[in-house]
Coordinates of C-alpha atoms and ligand atoms in Angstrom, one line a residue:
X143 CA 11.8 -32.5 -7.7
X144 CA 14.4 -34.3 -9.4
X145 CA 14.0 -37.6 -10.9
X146 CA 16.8 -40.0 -10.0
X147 CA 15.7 -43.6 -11.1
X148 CA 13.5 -44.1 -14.7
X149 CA 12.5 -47.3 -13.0
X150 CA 8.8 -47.5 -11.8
X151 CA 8.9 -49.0 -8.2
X152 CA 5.8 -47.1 -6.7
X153 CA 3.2 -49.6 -7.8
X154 CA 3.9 -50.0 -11.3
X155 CA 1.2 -52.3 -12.0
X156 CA -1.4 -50.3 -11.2
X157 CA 0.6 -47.7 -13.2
X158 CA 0.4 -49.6 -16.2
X159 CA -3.1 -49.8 -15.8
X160 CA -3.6 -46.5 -15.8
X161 CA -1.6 -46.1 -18.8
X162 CA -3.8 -48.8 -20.6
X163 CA -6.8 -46.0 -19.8
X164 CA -5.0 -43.0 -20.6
X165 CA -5.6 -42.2 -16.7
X166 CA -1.5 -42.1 -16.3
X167 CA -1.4 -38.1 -16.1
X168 CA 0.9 -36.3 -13.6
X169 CA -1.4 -33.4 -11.9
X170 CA 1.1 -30.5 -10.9
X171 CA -0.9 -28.1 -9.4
X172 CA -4.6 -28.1 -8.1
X173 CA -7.2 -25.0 -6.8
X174 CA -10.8 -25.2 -6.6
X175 CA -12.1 -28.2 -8.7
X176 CA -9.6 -27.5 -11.1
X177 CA -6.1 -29.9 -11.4
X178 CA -3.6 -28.9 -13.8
X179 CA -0.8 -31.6 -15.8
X180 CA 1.9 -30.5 -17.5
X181 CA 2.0 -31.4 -21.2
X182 CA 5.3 -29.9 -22.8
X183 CA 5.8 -26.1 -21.5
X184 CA 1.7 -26.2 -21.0
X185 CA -0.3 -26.7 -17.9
X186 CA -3.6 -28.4 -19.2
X187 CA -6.4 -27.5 -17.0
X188 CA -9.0 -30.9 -15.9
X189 CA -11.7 -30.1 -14.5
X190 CA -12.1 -32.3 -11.1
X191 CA -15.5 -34.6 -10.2
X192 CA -13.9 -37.2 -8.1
X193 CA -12.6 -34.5 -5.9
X194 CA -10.1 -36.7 -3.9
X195 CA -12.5 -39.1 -3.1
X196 CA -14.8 -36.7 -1.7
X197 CA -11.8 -35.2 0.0
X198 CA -12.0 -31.8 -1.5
X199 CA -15.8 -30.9 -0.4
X200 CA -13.9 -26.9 -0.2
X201 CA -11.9 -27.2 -3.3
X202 CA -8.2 -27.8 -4.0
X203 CA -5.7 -25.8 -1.9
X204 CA -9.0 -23.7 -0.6
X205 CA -7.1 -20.5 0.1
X206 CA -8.3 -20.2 4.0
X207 CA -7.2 -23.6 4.8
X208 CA -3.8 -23.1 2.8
X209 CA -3.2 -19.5 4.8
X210 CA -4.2 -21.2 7.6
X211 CA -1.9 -24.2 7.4
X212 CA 0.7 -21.8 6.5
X213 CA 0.6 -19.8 9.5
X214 CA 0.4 -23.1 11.3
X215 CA 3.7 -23.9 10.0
X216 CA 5.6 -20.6 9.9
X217 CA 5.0 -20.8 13.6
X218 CA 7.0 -23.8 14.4
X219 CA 3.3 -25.2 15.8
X220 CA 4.6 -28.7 17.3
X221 CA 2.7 -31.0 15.1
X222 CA 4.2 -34.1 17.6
X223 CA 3.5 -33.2 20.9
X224 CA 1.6 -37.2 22.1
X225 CA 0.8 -37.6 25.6
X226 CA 0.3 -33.8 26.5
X227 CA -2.7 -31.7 26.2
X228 CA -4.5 -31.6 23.3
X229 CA -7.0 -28.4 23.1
X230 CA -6.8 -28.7 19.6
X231 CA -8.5 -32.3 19.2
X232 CA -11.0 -31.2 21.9
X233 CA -12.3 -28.3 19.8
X234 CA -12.4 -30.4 16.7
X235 CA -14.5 -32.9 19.0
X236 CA -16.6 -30.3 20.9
X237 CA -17.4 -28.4 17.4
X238 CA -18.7 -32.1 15.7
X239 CA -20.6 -32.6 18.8
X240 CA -22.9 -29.3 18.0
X241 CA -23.2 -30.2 15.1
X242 CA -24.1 -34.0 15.6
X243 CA -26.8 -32.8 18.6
X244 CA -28.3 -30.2 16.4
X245 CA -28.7 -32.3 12.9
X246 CA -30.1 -35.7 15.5
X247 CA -32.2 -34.1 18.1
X248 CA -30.2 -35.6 20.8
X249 CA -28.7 -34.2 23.5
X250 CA -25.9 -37.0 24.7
X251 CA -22.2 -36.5 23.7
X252 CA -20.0 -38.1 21.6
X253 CA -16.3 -39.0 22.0
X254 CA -13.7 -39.4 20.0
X255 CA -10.8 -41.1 19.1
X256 CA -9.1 -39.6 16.2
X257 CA -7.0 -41.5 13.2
X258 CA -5.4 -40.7 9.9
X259 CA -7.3 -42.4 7.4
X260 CA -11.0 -43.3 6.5
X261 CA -10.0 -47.5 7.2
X262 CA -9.0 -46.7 10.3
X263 CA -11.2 -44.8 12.1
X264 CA -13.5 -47.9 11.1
X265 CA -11.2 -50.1 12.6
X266 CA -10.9 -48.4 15.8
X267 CA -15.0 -48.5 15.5
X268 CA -14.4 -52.4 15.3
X269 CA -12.3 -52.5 18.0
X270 CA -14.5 -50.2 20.3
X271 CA -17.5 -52.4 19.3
X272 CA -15.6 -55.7 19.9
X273 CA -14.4 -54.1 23.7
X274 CA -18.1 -53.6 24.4
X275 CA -19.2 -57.6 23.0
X276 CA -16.0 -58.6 25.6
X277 CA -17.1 -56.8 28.7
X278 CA -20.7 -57.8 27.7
X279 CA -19.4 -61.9 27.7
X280 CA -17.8 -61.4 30.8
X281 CA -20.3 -59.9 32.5
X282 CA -22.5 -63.1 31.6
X283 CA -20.1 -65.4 32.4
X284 CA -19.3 -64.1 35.9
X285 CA -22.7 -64.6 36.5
X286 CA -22.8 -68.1 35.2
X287 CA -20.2 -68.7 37.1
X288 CA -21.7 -67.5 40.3
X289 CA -24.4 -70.2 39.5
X290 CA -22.3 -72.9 38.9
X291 CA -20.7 -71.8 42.5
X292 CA -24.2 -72.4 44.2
X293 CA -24.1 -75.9 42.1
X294 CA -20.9 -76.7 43.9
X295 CA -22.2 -75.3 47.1
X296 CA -25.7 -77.5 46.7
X297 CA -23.7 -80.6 45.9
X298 CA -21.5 -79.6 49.2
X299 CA -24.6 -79.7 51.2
X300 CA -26.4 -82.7 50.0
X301 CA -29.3 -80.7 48.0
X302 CA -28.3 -82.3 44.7
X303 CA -27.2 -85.2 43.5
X304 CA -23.2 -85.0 43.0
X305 CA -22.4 -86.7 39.7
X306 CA -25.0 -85.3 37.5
X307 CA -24.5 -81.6 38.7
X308 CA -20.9 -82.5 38.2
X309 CA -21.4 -83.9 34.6
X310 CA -23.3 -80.6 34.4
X311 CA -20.9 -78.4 35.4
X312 CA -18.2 -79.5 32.9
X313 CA -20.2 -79.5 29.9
X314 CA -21.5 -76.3 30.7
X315 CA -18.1 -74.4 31.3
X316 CA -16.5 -76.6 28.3
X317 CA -19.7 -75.4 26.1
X318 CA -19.4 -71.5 26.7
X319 CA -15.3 -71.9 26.6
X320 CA -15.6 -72.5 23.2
X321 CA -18.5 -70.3 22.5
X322 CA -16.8 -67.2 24.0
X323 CA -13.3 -68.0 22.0
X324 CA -15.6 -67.8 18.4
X325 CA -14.1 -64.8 16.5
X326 CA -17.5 -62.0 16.4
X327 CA -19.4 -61.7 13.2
X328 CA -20.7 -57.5 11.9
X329 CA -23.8 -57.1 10.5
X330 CA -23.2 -54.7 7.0
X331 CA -25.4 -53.8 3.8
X332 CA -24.7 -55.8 0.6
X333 CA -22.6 -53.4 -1.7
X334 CA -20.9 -52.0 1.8
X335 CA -17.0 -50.5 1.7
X336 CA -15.6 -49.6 4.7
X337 CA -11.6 -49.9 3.8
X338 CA -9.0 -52.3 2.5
X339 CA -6.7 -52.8 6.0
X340 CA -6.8 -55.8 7.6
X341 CA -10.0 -55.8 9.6
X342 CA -12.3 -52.9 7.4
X343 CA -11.6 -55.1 4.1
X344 CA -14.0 -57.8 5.9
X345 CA -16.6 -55.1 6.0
X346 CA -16.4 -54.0 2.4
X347 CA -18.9 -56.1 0.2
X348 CA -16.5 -56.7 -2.8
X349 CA -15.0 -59.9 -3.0
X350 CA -12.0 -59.1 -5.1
X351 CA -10.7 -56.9 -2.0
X352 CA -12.0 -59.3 0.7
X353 CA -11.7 -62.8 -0.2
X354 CA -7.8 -63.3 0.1
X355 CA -7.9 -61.8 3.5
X356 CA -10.8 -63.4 5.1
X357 CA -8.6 -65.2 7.5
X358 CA -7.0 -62.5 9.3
X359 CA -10.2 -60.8 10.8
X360 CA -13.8 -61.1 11.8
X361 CA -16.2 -61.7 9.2
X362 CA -19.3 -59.5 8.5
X363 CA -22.2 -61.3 7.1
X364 CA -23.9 -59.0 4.7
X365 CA -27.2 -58.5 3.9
X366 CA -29.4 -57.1 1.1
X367 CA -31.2 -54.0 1.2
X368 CA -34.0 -55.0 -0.6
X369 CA -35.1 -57.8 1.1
X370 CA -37.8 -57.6 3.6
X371 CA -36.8 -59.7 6.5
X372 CA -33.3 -60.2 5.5
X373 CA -31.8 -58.6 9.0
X374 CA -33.9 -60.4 11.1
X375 CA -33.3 -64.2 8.8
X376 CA -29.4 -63.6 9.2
X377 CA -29.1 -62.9 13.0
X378 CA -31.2 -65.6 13.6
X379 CA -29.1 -68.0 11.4
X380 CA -26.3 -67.0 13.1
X381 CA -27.6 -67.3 17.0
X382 CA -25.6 -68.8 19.6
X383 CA -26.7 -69.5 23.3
X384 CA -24.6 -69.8 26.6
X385 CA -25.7 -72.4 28.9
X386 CA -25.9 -71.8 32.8
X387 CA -27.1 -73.5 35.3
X388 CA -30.3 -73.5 37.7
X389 CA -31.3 -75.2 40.2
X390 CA -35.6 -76.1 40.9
X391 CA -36.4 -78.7 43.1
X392 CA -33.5 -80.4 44.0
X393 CA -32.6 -80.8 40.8
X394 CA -29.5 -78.8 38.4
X395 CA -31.0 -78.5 35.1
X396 CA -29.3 -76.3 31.7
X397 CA -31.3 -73.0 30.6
X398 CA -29.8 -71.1 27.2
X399 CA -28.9 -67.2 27.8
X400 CA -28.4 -65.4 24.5
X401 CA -25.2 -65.1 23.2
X402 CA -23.6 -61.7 21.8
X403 CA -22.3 -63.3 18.4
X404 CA -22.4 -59.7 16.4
X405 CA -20.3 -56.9 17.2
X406 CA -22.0 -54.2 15.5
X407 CA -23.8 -53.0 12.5
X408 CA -21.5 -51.4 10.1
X409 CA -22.9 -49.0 7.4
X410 CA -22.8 -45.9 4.7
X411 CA -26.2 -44.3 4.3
X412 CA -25.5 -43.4 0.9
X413 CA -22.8 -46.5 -0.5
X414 CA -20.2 -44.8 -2.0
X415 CA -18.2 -47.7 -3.8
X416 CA -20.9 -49.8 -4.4
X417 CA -22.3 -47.7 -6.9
X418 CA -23.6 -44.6 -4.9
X419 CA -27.3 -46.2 -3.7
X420 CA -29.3 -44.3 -0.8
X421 CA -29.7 -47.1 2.0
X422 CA -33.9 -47.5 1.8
X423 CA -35.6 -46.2 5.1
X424 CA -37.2 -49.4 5.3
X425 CA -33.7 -51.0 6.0
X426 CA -32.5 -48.3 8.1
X427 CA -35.7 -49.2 10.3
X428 CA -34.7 -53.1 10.6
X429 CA -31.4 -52.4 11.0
X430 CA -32.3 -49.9 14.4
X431 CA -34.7 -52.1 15.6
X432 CA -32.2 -54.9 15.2
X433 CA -29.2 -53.3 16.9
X434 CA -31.3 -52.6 19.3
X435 CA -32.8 -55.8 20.3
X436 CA -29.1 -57.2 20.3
X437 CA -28.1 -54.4 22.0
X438 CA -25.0 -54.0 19.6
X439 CA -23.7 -50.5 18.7
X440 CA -25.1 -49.0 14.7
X441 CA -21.8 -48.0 13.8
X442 CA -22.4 -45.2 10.9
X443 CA -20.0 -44.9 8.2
X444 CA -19.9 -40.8 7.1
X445 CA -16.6 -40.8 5.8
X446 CA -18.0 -40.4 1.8
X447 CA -20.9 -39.2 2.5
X448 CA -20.7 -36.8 5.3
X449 CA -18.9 -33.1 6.1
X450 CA -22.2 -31.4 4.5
X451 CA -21.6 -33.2 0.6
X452 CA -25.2 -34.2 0.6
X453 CA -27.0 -30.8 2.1
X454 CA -26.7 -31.7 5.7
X455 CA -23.4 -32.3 7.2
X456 CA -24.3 -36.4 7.7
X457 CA -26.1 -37.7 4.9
X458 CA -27.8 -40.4 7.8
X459 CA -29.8 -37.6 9.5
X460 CA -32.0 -37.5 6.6
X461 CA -32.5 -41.1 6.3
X462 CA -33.6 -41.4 10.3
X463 CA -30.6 -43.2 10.6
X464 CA -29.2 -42.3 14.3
X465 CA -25.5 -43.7 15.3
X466 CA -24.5 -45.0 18.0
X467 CA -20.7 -44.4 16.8
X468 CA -19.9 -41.8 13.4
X469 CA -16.7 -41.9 11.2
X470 CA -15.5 -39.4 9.5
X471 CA -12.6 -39.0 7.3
X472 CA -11.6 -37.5 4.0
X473 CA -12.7 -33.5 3.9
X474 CA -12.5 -33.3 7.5
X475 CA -8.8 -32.6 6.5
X476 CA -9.9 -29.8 4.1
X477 CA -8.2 -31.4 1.1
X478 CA -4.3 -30.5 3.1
X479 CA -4.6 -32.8 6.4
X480 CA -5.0 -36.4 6.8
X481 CA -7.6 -36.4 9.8
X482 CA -9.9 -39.2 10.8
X483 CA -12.2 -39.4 13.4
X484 CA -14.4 -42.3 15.5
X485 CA -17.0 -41.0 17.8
X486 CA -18.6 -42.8 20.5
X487 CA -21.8 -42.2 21.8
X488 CA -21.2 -41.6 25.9
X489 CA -23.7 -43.8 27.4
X490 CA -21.7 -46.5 25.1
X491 CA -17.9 -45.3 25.9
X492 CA -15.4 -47.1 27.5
X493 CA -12.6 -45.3 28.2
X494 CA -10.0 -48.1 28.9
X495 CA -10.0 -47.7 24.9
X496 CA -8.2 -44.9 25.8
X497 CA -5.4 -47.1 27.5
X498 CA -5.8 -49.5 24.7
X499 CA -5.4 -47.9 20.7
X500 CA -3.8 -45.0 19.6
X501 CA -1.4 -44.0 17.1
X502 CA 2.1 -42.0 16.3
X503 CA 0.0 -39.5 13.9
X504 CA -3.7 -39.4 14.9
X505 CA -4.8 -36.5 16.6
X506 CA -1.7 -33.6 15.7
X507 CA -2.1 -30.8 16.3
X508 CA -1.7 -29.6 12.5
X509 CA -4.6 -32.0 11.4
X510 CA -6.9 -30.9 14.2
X511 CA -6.5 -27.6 13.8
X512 CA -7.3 -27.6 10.5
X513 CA -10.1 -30.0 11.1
X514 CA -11.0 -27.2 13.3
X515 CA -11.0 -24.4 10.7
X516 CA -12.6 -26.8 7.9
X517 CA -15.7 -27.3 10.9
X518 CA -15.9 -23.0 10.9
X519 CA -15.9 -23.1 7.2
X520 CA -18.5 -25.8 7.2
X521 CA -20.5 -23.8 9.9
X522 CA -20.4 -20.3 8.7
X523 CA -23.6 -18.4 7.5
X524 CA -25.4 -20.4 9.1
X525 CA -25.2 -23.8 7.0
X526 CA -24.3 -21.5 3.9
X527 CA -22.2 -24.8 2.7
X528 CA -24.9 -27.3 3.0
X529 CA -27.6 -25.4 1.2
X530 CA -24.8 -24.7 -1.4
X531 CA -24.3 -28.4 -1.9
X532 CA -27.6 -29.3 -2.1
X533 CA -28.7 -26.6 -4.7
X534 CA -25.4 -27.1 -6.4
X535 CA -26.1 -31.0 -6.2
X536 CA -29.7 -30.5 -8.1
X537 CA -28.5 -28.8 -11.2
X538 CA -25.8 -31.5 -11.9
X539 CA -28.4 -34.5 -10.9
X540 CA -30.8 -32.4 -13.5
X541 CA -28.6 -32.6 -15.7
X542 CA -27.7 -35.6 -15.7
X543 CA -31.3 -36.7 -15.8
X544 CA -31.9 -35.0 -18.7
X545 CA -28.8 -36.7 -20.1
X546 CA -30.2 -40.5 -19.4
X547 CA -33.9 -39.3 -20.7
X548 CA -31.6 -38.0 -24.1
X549 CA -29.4 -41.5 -24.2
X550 CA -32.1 -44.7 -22.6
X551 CA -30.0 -47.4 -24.3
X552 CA -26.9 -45.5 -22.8
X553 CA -27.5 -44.0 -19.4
X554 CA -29.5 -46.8 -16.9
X555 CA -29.8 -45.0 -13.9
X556 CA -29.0 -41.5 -12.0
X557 CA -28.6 -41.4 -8.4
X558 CA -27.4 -40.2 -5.6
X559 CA -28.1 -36.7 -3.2
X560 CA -26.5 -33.4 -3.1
X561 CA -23.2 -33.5 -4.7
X562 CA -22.9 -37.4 -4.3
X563 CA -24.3 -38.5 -7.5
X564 CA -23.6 -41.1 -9.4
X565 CA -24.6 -42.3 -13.1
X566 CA -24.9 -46.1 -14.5
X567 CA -24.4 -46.9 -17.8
X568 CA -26.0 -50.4 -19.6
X569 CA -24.3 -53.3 -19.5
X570 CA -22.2 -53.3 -22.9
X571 CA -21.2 -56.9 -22.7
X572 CA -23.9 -57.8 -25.5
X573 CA -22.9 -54.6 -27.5
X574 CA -23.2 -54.8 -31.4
X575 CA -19.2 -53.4 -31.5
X576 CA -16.8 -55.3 -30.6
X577 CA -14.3 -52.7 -28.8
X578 CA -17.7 -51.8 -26.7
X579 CA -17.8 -55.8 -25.7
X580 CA -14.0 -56.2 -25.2
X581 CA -14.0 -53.0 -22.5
X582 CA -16.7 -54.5 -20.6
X583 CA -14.6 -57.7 -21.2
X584 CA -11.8 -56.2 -19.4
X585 CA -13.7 -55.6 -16.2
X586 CA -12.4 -51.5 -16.5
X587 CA -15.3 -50.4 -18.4
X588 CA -15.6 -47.1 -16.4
X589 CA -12.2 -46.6 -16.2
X590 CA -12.2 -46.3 -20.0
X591 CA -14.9 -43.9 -20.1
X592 CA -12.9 -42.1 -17.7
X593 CA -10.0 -41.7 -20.2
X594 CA -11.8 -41.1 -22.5
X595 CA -13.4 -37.9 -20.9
X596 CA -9.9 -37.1 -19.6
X597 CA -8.4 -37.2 -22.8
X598 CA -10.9 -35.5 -25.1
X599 CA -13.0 -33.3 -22.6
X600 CA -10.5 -32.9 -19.8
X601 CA -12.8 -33.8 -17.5
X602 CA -11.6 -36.2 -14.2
X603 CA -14.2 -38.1 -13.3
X604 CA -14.1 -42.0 -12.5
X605 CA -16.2 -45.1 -11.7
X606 CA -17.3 -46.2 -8.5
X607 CA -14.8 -48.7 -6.9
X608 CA -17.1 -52.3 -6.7
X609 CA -19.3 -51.2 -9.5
X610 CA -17.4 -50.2 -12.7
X611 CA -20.2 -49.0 -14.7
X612 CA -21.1 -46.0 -12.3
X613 CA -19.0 -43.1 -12.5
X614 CA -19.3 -40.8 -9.6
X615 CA -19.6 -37.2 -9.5
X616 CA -18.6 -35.7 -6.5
X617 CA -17.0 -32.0 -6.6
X618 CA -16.3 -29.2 -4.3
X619 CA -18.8 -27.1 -3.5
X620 CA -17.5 -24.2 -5.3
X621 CA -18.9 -26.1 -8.6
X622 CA -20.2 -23.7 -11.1
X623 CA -23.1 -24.1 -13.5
X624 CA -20.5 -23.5 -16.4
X625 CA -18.6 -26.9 -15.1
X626 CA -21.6 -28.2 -15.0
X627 CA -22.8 -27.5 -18.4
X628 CA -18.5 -28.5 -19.6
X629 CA -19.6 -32.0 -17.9
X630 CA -23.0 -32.4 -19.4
X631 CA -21.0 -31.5 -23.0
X632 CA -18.7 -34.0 -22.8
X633 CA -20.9 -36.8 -21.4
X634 CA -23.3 -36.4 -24.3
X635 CA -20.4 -36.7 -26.6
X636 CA -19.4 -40.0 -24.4
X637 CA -23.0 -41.4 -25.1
X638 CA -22.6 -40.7 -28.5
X639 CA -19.7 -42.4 -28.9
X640 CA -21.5 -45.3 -27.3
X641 CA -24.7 -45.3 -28.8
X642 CA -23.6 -44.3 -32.2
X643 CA -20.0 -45.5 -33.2
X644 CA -17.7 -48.1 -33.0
X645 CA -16.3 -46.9 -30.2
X646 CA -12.7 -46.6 -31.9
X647 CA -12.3 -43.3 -30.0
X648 CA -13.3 -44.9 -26.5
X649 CA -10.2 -48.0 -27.1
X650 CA -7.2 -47.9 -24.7
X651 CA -5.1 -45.9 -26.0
X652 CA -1.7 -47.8 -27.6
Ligands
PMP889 N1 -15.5 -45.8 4.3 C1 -16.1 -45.2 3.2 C2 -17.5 -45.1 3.1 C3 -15.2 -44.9 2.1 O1 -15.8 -44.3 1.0 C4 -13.9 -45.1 2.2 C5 -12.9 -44.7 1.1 N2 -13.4 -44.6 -0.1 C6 -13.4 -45.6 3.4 C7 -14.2 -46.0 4.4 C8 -11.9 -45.8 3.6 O2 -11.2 -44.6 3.7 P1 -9.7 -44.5 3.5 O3 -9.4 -44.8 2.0 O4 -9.3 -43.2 3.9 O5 -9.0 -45.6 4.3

């Protein structure tokens, strides 16, 4: 490609910040969990842990998927054919459902809608969720209504008293007027992130991506993990009550109906940008029994930690956490396609939805069919992918646990399952150097460690987006135990430098 302006007008901001952590490389050319930059006439090899996200579960430009999406295009496949058949999304659907039924137990299907990005298939989850609070509210409200007719019809025919069922009447329909016009609240984990559009940001925990936009969509009210009782304190905080009408004995009196005030529960079973934390069993319980006493939808967020990264292809079937809707995203395109996908559970569906959301790019053929082909790879010898992952995601937690055991005063904590691992440092804000307290100053503390590995180890790894002193490991699962070791080499040195020095090689560079 040929340059034609010098001036940086893609987000130069961020750009700069980069720069100020020596993250500001240009990758040219990526296979495997290798990317390469171009330094003169050289291509400089990095070896790859934050594997797009989680995108790149088989490797950068995996050579079936690229054959395959080569084919694809040599043949002229019509990637925008809307509103015709679409065999191609239907596989993608029918080959998740197997997977889904096998890995729960259960034997009821799934739909889908499909999207392009991670945010948006949560959206379309909000929306789907919201549709079912609205038919739910109208369905209670026709039947208040029907009481409030055979109020009118008593006060017709003499059985009650006229102006007090009257009186009655209009505070009860002004009442549940303004009850049913409150925007919906989601129940999500504290730490949660679900997206930074419009309606996800309110699900994801971190302020800084949240606050600003808080007017423009439903709320969530989030809840800690940790806390015994938490679910239960917050939905009841939060109740609301419709009022209808009854009549006993000649007289109109007000009875409360519960009110649907939350939409959903939205969650990751393993938090990926809060810091990479399992969601405890004991939470997953309250949060099931919750949803289901409301009768609201568990909506489970898989888009980090699913498509077989944690040794099953949803990290939530381990935790006994059961959806009533899944998203997936990320390496459901194979590291080529941007693919999405929202699934329903069919006793749940509505298929108005249908009539309701789509969108100019979700569900192509080119990003199904490889979506497709990515689900065979996932699948073959017989789950040959998620035993991979999970042996591949021991040796680099092991490691990494022997690394904190080596470096206490560096390393705080090692988490994580099967190659979704994460690793906290301490807190350096009290640190005897002052470059070490003037990085955790800067809020970017992990993003210098980053550059620092970048730049001296060429290693890519990076924090954690809401927790900046977790880096996250998450490669393909084509990792070797040599990359491995490479890692465990230059983390050491990384906890040397922290533990040991000034930390003049860990500054920003100038
Ligand atoms: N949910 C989770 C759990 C995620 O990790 C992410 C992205 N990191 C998203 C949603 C949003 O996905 P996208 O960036 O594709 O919109």
């Amino acid at each position: 490609m040929t340059a034609v302006v010098t001036e940086e007008l893609a987000e130069p901001y961020l750009l700069g910040v980069l720069a100020t952590a020596g993250l500001d490389v240009e990758y040219v050319r990526g296979e495997g969990d290798t990317l390469y930059y171009r330094r003169g006439d050289e291509e400089v090899p990095v070896l790859d842990f934050v594997g797009g996200y989680g995108s790149t579960m088989l490797g950068h430009s995996n050579p079936e998927i690229i054959g395959y999406a080569r084919e694809l295009l040599a043949g002229a496949t019509p990637i925008h054919a809307q509103f015709s058949r679409h065999p191609y999304a239907n596989e993608v659907a029918a080959r998740l459902n197997r997977i889904i039924k096998r890995e729960t137990g259960s034997d009821e299907s799934y739909f889908a809608i499909f999207a392009n990005s991670g945010a948006e298939a949560i959206e379309a989850a909000m929306k789907h969720a919201e549709f079912e609070r609205f038919v739910r509210i109208a369905g209670l409200r026709a039947e208040i209504d029907a009481h409030i007719e055979a109020v009118r019809a008593a006060v017709a025919d003499g059985t009650v008293a006229a102006p007090e069922a009257n009186a009655l009447i209009a505070d009860v329909t002004a009442h549940n007027e303004a009850l049913a016009g409150r925007t919906p609240l989601f129940l999500a984990p504290v730490g949660s992130f679900h997206g930074k559009l419009a309606g996800s940001t309110q699900l994801t925990y971190n302020p800084i991506y949240r606050a600003v936009f808080s007017a423009l969509a439903a709320q969530a009210r989030f809840v800690p993990v940790d806390e015994p009782g938490a679910v239960d304190a917050v939905v009841e905080a939060e109740r609301g009550w419709l009022h209808d009408l009854v009549i006993e004995g000649g007289r109109v009196t007000v009875v409360q109906r519960p009110f649907p005030v939350f939409c959903a529960v939205v969650l990751e079973p393993i938090q990926g940008e809060g810091g990479i934390h399992e969601i405890p069993e004991a939470f997953v319980r309250d949060v099931q029994r919750v949803a289901a006493e409301l009768e609201i939808p568990v909506v489970v967020d898989e888009i980090q930690s699913g498509m077989g990264r944690t040794g099953s292809f949803l990290a939530s079937t381990r935790l006994g956490l059961r959806g009533d809707y899944y998203a997936l995203a990320k390496s459901l395109g194979g590291g080529v396609a941007k693919a999405a996908v929202m699934l329903v559970r069919a006793s749940r569906y509505l298929r108005d939805f249908e009539m309701m959301h789509s969108s100019t790019f979700a569900k192509d053929s080119f990003s199904c069919l490889i979506a497709a082909r990515v689900l065979d790879l996932m699948e073959a010898g017989d789950g040959e992918v998620y035993r991979t992952a999970e042996s591949r995601g021991t040796e680099l937690s092991n490691v990494l646990q022997d690394l904190m055991k080596e470096f206490p005063e560096v390393v705080k904590d090692v988490r994580g399952r099967g190659l979704m691992i994460g690793l906290e440092f301490h807190e350096q804000g009290e640190a005897g150097f002052a470059i070490l307290r003037e990085l955790h100053g800067s809020g970017f503390f992990g993003y210098y460690m980053s550059g620092f590995l970048l730049r001296e180890h060429g290693i890519r790894t990076f924090p954690t987006s809401s927790a900046v002193y977790t880096l996250r490991f998450e490669p393909s699962v084509n990792i070797g135990s040599a990359d491995i070791a490479k890692l465990a080499g230059a983390l050491r040195d990384l906890c040397e430098q922290i533990r040991d020095t000034d930390g003049q090689r860990l500054a920003p560079v100038a």
